[in-house]
Short mmCIF file of C-alpha atoms and ligand atoms in Angstrom, two decimals:
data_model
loop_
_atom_site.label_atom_id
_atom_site.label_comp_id
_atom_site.label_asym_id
_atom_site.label_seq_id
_atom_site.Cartn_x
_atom_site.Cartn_y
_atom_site.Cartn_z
CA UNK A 1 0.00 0.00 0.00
CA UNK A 2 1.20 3.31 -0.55
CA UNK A 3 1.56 5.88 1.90
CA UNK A 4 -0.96 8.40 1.65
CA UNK A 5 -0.93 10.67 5.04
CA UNK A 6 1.43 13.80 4.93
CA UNK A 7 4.51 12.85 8.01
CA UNK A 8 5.75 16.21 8.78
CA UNK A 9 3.87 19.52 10.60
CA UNK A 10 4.82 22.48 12.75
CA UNK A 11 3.77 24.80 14.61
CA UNK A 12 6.08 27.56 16.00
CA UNK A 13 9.24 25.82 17.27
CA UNK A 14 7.42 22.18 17.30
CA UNK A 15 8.21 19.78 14.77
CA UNK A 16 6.17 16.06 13.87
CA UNK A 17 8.15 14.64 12.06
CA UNK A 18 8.70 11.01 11.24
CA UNK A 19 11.97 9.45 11.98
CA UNK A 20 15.28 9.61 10.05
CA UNK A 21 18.06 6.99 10.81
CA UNK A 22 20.58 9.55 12.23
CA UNK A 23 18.17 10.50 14.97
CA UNK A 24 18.45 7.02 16.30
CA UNK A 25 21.39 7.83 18.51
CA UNK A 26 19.87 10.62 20.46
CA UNK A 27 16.82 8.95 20.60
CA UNK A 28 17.90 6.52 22.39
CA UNK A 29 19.89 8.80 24.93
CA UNK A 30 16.37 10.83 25.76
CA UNK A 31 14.71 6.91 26.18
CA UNK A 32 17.63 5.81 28.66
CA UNK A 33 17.83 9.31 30.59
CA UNK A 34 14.01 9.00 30.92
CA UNK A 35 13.59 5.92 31.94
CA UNK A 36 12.10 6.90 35.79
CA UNK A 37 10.22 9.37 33.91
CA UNK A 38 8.78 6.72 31.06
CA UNK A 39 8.77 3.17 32.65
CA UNK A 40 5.69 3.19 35.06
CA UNK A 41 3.81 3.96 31.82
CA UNK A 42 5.55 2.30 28.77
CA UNK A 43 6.52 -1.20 28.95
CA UNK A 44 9.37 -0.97 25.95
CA UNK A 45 11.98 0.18 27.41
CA UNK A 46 13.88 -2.47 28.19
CA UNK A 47 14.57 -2.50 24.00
CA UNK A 48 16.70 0.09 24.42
CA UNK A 49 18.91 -0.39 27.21
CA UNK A 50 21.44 -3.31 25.23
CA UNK A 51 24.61 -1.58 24.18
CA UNK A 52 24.25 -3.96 20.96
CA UNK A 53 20.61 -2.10 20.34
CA UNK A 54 20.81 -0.49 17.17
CA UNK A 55 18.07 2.27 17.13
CA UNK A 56 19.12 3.43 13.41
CA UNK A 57 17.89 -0.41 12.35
CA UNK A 58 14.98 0.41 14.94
CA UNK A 59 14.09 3.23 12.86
CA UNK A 60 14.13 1.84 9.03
CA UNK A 61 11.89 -0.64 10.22
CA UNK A 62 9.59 1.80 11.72
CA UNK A 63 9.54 3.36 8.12
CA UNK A 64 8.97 0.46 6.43
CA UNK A 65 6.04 -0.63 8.27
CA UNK A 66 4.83 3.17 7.66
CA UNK A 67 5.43 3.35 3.65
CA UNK A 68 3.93 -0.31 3.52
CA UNK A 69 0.52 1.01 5.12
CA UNK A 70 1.17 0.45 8.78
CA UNK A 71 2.03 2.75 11.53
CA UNK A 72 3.70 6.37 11.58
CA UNK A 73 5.87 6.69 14.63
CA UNK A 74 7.62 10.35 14.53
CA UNK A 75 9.54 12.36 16.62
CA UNK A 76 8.59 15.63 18.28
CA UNK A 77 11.18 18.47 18.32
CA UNK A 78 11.64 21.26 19.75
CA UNK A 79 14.49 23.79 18.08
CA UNK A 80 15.63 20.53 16.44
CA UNK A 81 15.97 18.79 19.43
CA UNK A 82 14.18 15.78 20.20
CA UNK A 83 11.67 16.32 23.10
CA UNK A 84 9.41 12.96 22.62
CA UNK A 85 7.58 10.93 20.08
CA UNK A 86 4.47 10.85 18.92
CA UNK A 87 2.74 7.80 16.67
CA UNK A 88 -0.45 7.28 14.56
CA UNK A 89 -1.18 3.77 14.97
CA UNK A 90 -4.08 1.29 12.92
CA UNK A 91 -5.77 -0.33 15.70
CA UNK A 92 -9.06 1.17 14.83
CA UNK A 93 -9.95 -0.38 11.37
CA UNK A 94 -9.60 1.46 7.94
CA UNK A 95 -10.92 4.92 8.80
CA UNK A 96 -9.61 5.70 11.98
CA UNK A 97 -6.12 6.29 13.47
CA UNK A 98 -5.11 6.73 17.30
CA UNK A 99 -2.90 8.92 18.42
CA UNK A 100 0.00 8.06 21.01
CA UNK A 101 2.59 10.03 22.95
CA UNK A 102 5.80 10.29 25.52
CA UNK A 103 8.07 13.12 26.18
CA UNK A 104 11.14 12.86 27.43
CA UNK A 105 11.97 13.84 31.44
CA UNK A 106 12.82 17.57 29.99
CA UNK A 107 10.06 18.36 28.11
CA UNK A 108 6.90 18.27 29.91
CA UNK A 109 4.92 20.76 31.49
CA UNK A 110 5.28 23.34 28.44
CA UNK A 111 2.34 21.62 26.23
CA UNK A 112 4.65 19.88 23.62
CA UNK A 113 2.83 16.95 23.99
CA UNK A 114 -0.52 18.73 23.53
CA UNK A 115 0.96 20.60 20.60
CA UNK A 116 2.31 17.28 18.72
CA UNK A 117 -0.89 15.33 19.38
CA UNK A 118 -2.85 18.03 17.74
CA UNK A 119 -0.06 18.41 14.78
CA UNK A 120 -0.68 14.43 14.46
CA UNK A 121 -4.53 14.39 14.37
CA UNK A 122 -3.77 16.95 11.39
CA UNK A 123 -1.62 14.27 9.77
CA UNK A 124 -4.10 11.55 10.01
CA UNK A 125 -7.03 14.02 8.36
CA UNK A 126 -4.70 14.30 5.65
CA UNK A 127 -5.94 11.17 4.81
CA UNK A 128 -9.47 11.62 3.30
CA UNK A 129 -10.20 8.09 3.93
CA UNK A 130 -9.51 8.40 8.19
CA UNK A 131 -12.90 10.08 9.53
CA UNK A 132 -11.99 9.69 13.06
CA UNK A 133 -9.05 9.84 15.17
CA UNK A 134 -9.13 8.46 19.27
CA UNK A 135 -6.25 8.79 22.00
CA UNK A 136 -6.71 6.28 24.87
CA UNK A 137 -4.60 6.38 28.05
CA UNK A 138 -5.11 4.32 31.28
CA UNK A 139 -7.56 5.49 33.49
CA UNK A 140 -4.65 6.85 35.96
CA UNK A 141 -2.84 8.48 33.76
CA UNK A 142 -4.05 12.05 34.33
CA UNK A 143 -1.05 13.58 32.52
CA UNK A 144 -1.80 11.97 29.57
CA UNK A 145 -5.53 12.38 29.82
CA UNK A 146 -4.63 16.24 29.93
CA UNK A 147 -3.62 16.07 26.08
CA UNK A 148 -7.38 15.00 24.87
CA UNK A 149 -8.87 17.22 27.07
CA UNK A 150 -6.96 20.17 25.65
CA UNK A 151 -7.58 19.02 22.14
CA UNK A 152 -11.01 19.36 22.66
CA UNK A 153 -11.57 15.31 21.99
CA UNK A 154 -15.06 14.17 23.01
CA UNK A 155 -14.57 11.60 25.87
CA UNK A 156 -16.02 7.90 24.46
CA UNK A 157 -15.96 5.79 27.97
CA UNK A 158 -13.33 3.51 28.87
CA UNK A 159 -12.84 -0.19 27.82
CA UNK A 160 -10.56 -3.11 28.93
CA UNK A 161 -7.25 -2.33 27.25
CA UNK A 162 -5.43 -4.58 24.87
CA UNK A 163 -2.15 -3.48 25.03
CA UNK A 164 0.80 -4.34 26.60
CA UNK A 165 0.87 -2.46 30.28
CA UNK A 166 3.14 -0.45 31.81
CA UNK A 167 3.92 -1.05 35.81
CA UNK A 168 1.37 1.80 36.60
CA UNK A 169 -1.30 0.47 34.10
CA UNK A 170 -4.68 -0.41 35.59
CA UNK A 171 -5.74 -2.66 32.43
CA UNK A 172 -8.58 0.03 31.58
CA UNK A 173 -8.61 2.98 29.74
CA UNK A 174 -10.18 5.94 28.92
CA UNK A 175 -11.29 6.58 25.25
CA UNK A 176 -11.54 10.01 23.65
CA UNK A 177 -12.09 10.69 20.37
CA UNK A 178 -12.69 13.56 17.54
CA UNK A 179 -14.68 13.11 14.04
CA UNK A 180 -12.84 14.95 11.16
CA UNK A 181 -16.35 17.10 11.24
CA UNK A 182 -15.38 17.86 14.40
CA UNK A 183 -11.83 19.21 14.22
CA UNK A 184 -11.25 22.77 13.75
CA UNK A 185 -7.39 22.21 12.70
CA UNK A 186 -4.28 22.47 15.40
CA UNK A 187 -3.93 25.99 14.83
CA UNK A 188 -7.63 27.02 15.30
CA UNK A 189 -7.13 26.04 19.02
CA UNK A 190 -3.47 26.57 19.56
C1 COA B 1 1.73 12.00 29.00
C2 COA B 1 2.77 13.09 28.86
C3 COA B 1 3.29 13.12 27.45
C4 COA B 1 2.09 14.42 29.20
O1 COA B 1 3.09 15.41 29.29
P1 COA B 1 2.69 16.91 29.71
O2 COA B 1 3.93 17.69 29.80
O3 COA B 1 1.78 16.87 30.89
O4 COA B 1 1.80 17.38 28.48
P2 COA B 1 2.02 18.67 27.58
O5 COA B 1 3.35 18.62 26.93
O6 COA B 1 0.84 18.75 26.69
O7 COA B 1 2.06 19.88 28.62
C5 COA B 1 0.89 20.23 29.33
C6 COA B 1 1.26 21.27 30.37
O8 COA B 1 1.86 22.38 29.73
C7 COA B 1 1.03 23.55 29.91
N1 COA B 1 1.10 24.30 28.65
C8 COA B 1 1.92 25.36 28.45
N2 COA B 1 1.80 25.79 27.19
C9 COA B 1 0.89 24.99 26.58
C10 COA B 1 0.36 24.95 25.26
N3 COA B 1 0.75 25.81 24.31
N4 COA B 1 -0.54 24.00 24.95
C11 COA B 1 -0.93 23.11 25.88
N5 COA B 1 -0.47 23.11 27.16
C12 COA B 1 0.45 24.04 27.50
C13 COA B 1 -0.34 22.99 30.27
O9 COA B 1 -1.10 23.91 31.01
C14 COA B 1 0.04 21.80 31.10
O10 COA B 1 0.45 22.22 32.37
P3 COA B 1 0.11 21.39 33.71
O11 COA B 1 0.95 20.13 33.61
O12 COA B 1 0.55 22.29 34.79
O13 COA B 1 -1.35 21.09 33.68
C15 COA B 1 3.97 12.87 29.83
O14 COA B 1 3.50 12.89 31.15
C16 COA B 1 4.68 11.55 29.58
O15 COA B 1 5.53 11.45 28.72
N6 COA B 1 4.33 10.52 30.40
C17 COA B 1 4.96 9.22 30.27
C18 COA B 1 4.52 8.50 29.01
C19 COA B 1 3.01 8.42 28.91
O16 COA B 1 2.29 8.27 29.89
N7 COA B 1 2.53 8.52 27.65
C20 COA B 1 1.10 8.47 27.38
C21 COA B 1 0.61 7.09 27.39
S1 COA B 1 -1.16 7.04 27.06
#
């Protein structure tokens, strides 16, 4: 399949972008010097901790699985620098995309994740054939539940979760969602 949602947006000094191998590197320094930060809600970390990992490798696969139809995972920076990631993933069938997030232990508290998320659900209405985009988060997680909420995302109800938990993870999330009638565009509520 070919790709056909746009994998770069900014606003101000905030970049989505998708990967590029020779970010791999510092990637994987913001993982490893976030990991207090990161591990009670992601349980990947652990990938990146070998000193054989090889996060360039990581990152062409990432861009495979993207150009062949599957999942964008791109970076979030700030001035160039990375500040966190942010991923459109197809766990919702054909027309709809969900939106996931970390920042690294430096960047929170200054909206970047709010600011990506919202650059993101732009990406995925690139797409004329996505008509709705969700963001779930565990139940707990009221820092991440702060990024829907901002967006303006209509609040669905939460489920049992199917993904793999972090240590902090209930099981259940919450489920929030916006309709492509429904979105105004980042900038119209930036
Ligand atoms: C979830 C996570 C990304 C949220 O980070 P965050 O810094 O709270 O979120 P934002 O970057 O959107 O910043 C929001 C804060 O910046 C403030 N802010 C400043 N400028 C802002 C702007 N232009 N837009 C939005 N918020 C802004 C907000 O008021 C808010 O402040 P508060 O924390 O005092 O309420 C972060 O906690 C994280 O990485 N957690 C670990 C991984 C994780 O849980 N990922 C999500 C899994 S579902």
């Amino acid at each position: 399949m070919s790709r056909r949602i746009a994998d770069v947006a900014r606003y101000g000094e905030v970049e989505v972008r998708r990967w590029r191998p020779e970010d791999g590197d510092e990637l994987r320094a913001v993982i490893l010097s976030s990991d207090a930060h990161l591990r009670p809600r992601m349980a990947w970390l652990d990938l990146w901790a070998p000193a054989d990992c090889d996060p360039a490798a990581t990152i062409i696969g990432w861009n495979a699985d993207w150009d062949d139809g599957g999942d964008l995972h791109a970076g979030i920076f700030e001035r160039g620098t990375i500040a966190g990631a942010v991923g459109l993933h197809r766990r919702l069938g054909p027309t709809g995309l969900e939106v996931g997030y970390w920042l690294g232990a430096h960047a929170t508290g200054r909206g970047l994740a709010t600011i990506a998320s919202g650059l993101a659900t732009d990406l995925a209405f690139v797409d004329s054939t996505i008509d709705h985009v969700r963001i779930a988060h565990d139940v707990t997680n009221t820092a991440s539940e702060g990024v829907p909420r901002r967006l303006g995302y209509a609040l669905v109800g939460e489920v049992a979760c199917q993904r793999t938990l972090g240590p902090a993870d209930t099981g259940t999330d919450r489920i929030w969602e916006v309709t492509r009638a429904a979105w105004p565009g980042y900038a119209s509520l930036a």
